[in-house]
mmCIF file of C-alpha atoms in Angstrom:
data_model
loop_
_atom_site.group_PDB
_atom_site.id
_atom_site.type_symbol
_atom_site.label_atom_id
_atom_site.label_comp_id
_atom_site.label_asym_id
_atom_site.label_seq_id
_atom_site.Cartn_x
_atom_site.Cartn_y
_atom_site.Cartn_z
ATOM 1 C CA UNK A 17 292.455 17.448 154.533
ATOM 2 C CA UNK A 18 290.893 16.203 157.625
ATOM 3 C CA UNK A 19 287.532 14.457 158.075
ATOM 4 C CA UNK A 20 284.446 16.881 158.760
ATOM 5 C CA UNK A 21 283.477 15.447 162.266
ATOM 6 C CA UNK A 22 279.936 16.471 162.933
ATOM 7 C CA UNK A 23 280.841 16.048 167.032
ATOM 8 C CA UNK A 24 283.260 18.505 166.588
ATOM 9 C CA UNK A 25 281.280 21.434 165.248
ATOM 10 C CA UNK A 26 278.289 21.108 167.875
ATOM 11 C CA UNK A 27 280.812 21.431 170.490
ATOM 12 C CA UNK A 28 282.086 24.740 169.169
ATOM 13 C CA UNK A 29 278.629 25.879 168.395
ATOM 14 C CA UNK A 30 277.623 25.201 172.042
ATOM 15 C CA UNK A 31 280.933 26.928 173.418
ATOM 16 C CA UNK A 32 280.251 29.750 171.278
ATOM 17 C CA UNK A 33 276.184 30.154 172.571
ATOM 18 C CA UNK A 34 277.922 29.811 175.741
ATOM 19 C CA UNK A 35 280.460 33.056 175.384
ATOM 20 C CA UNK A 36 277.502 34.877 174.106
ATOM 21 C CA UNK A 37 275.349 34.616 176.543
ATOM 22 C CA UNK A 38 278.177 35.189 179.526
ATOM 23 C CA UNK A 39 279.040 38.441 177.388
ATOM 24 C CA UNK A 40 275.409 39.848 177.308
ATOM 25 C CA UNK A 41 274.912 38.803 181.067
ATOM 26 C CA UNK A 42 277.954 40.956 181.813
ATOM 27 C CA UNK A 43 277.063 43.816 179.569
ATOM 28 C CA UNK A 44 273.217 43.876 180.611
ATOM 29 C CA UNK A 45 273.481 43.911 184.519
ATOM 30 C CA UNK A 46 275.407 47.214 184.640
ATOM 31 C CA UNK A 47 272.874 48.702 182.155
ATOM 32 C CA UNK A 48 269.267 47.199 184.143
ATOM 33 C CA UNK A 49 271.123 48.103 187.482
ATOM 34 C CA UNK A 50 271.912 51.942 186.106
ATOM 35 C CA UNK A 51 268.162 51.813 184.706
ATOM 36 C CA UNK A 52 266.938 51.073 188.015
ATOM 37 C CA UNK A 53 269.142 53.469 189.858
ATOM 38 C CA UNK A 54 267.600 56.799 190.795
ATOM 39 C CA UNK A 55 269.073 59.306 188.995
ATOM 40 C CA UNK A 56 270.334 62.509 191.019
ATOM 41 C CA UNK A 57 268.654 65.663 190.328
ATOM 42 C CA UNK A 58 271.181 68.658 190.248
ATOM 43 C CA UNK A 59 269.948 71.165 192.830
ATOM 44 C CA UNK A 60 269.457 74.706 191.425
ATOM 45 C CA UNK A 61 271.386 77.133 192.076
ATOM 46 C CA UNK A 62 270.929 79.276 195.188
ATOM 47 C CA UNK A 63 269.867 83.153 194.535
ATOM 48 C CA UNK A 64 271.753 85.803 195.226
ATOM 49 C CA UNK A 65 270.862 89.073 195.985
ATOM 50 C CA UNK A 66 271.981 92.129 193.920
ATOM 51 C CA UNK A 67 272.046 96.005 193.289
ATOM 52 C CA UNK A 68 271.236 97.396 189.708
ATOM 53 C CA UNK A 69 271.194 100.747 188.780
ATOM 54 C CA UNK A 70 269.167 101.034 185.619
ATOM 55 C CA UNK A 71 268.376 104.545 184.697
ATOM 56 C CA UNK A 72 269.615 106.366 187.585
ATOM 57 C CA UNK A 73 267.511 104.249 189.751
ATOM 58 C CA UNK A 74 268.806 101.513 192.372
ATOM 59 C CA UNK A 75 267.128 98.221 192.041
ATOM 60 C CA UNK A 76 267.372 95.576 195.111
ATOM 61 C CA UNK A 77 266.312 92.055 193.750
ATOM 62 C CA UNK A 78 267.060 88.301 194.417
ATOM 63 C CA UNK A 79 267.818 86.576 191.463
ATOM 64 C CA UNK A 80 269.508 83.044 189.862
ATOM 65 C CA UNK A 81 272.965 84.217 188.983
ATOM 66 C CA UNK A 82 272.356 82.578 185.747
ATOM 67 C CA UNK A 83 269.661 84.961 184.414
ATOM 68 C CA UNK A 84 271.030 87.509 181.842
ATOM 69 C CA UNK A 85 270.857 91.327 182.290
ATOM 70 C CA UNK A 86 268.476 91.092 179.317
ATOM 71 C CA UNK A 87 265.816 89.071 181.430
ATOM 72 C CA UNK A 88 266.628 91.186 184.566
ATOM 73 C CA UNK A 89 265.557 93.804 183.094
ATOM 74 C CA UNK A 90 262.570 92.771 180.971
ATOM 75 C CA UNK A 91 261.118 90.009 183.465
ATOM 76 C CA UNK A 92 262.214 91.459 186.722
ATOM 77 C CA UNK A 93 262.071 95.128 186.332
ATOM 78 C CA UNK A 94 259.524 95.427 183.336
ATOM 79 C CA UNK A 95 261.704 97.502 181.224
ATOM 80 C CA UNK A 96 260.139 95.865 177.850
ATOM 81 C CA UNK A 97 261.836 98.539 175.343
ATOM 82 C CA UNK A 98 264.814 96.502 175.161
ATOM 83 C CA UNK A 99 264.360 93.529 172.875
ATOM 84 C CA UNK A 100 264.995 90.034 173.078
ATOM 85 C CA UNK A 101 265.985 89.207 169.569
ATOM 86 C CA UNK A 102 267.923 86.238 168.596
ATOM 87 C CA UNK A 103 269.460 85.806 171.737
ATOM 88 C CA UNK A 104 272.879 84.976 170.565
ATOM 89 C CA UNK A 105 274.692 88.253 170.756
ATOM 90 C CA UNK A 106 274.031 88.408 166.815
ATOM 91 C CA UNK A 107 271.367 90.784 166.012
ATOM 92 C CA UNK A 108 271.868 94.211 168.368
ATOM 93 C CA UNK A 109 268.320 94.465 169.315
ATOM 94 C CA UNK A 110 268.652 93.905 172.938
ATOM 95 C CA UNK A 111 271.777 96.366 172.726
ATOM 96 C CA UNK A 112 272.036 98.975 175.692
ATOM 97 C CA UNK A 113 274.865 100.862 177.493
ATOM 98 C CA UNK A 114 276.766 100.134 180.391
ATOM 99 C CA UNK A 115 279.530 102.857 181.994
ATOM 100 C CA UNK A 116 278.829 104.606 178.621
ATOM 101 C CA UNK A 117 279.560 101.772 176.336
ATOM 102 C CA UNK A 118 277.463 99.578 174.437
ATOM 103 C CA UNK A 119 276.510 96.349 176.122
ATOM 104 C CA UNK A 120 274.203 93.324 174.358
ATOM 105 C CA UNK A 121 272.664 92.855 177.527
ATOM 106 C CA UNK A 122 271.951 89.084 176.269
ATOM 107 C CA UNK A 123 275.568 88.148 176.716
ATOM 108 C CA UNK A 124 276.325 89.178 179.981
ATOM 109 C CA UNK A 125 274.923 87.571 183.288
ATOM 110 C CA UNK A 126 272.620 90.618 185.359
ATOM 111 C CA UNK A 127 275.403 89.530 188.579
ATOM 112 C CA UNK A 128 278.140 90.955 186.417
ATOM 113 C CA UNK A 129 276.582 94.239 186.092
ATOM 114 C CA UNK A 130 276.333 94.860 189.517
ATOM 115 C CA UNK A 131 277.831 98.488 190.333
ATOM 116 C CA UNK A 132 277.440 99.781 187.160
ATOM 117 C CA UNK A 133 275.672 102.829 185.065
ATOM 118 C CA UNK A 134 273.100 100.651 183.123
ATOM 119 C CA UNK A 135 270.884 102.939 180.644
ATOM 120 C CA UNK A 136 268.393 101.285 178.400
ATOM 121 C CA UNK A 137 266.266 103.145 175.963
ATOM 122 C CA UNK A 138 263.444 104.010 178.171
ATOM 123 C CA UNK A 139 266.245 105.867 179.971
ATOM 124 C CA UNK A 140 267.735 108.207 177.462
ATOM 125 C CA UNK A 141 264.311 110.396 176.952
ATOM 126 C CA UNK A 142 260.842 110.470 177.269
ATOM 127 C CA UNK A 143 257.543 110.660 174.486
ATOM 128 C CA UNK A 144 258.048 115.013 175.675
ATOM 129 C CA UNK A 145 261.714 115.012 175.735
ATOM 130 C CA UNK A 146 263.610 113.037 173.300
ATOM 131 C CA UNK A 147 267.032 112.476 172.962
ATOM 132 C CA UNK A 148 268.158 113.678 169.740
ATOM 133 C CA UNK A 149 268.900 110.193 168.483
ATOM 134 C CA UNK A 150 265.091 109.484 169.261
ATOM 135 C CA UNK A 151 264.516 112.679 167.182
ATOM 136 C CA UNK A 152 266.425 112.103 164.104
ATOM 137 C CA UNK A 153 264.628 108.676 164.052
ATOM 138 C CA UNK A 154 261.422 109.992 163.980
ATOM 139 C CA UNK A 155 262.394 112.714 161.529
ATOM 140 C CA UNK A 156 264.047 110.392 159.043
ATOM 141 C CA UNK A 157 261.883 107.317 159.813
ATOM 142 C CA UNK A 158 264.405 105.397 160.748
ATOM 143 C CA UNK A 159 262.063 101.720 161.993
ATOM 144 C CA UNK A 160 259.439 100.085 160.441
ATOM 145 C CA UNK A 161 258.715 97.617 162.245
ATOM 146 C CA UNK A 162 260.556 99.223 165.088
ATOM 147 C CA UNK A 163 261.961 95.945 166.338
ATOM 148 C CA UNK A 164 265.124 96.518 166.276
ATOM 149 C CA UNK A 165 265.009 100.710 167.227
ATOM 150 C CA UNK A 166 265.750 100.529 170.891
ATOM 151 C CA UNK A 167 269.123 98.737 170.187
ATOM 152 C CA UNK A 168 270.043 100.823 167.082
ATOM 153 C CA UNK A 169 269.467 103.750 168.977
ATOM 154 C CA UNK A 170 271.295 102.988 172.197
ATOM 155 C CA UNK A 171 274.198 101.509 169.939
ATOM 156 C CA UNK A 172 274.457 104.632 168.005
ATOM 157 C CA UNK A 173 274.345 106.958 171.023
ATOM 158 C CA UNK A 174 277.276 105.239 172.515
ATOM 159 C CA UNK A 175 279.001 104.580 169.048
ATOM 160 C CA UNK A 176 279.152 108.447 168.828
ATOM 161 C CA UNK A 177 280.713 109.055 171.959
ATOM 162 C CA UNK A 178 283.177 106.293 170.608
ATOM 163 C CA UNK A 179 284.122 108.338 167.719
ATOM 164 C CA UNK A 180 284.076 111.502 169.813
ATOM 165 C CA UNK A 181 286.524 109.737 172.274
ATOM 166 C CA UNK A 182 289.003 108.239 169.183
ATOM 167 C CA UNK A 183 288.637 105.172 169.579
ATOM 168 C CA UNK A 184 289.217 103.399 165.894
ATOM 169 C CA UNK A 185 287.532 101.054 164.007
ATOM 170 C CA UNK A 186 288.433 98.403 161.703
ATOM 171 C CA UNK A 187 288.262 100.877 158.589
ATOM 172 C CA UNK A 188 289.889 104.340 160.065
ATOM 173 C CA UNK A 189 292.356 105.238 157.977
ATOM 174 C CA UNK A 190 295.162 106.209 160.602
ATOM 175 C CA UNK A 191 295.220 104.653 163.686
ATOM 176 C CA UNK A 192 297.533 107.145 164.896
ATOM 177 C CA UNK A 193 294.671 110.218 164.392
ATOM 178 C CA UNK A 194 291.309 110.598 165.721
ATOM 179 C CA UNK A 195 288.528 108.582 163.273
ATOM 180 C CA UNK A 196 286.944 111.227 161.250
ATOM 181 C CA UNK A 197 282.729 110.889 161.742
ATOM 182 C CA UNK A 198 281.557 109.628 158.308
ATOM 183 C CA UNK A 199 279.474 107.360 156.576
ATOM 184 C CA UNK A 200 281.848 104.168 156.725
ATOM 185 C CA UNK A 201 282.494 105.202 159.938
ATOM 186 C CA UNK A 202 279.209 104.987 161.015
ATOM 187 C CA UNK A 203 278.098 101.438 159.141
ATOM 188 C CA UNK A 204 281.232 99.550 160.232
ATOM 189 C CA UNK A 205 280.440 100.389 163.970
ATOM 190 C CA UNK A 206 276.636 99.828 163.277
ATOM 191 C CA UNK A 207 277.223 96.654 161.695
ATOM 192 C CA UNK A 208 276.367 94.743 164.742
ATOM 193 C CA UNK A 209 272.678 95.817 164.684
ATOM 194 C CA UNK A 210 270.434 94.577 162.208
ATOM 195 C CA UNK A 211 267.238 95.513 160.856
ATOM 196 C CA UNK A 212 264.759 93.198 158.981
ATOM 197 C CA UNK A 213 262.972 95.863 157.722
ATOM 198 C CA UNK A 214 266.201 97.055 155.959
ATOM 199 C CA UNK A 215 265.977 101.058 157.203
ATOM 200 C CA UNK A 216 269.315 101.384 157.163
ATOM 201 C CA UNK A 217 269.813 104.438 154.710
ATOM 202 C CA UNK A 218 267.279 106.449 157.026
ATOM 203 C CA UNK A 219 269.408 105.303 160.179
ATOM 204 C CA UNK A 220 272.740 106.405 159.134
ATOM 205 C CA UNK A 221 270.181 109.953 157.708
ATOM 206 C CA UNK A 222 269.774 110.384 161.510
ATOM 207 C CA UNK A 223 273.460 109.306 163.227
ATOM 208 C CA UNK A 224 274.838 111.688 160.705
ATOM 209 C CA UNK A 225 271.667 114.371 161.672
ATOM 210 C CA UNK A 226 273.037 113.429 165.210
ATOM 211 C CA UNK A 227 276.749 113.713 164.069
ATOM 212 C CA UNK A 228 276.480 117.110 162.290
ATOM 213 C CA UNK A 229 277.887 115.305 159.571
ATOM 214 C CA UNK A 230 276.499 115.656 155.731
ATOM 215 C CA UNK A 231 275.854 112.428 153.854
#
């Protein structure tokens, strides 16, 4: 075993104090010199103009190609009946229907829609001329809250024509033959709109109203 020589321990201590402070000189310039960098602002997009047609009438607006059709229409055209729910594409309230088919408007860009037969719920009747849908929700309470009742009612307008058109679902029986109009017919392709409240008896009551089907 060799001799424990003091001499020889300070000079590894000192080349060691030495190798740590070169290493945290080299890693701390880079660091204070990004720190003191200005950092580059990303410039906003540039807005473009565009052409909606929302309930038979032509709207001409600029707009960041980044807003949704759902803020389009509430912010920029003040058509408040459609509902800005979760947000995500998860709930169905801010559901309305594009070229006939049903659209959540939160998951597509306003740009995209450019060209195309938009109809939200202030577009399918009026407080003297409801559409039936509107009807058989009032006459089977179909909303409580009525959060949710713009999108349940453009979803099930469009749903209908769905059925009417035979276009299956996940539970028709034969994909081979038109879906028969009935009950499961009805919640599988209303499952993407939810209610809080929890109407949904009274809302399939008035699709089925709607359907000239008997629960």
């Amino acid at each position: 075993m060799s001799e424990f020589n003091p001499a020889r321990r300070q000079i590894l201590k000192g080349t060691a104090v030495a190798v740590g402070g070169v290493v945290a000189v080299s890693h701390g310039q880079p660091a204070q010199a990004a720190a003191a960098a200005p950092r580059a602002v990303p410039a906003s997009p540039t807005n473009v103009s565009i052409r909606l047609r929302v309930n038979g009438t032509e709207h001409q607006m600029m707009i960041d190609p980044r807003t949704t059709l759902l803020d389009a229409l509430r912010e920029r055209l003040r058509l408040t009946g459609t509902k800005k729910g979760c947000d995500q594409g998860q709930c169905g309230a801010c559901t309305v229907i594009v070229d006939g088919r049903r659209v959540t408007s939160c998951l597509t860009l306003a740009v995209m829609q450019e060209g195309h037969d938009i109809t939200t719920i202030e577009g399918l009747g009026t407080p003297r001329n409801l559409h039936p849908m509107q009807a058989a929700f009032v006459k089977h309470d179909g909303y409580q809250c009525g959060f949710c009742t713009p999108g349940q009612i453009c979803s099930a307008v469009a749903m209908l024509d769905e059925v009417r058109a035979g276009i299956p679902s996940h539970v028709t029986a034969d994909l081979n033959a038109a879906p028969q109009p009935g009950e499961a017919e009805f919640r599988e392709r209303m499952s993407g709109n939810l209610c809080r409240c929890g109407a949904y008896s009274n809302i399939q009551d008035a699709i089925a109203e709607v359907a000239g089907v008997r629960r």
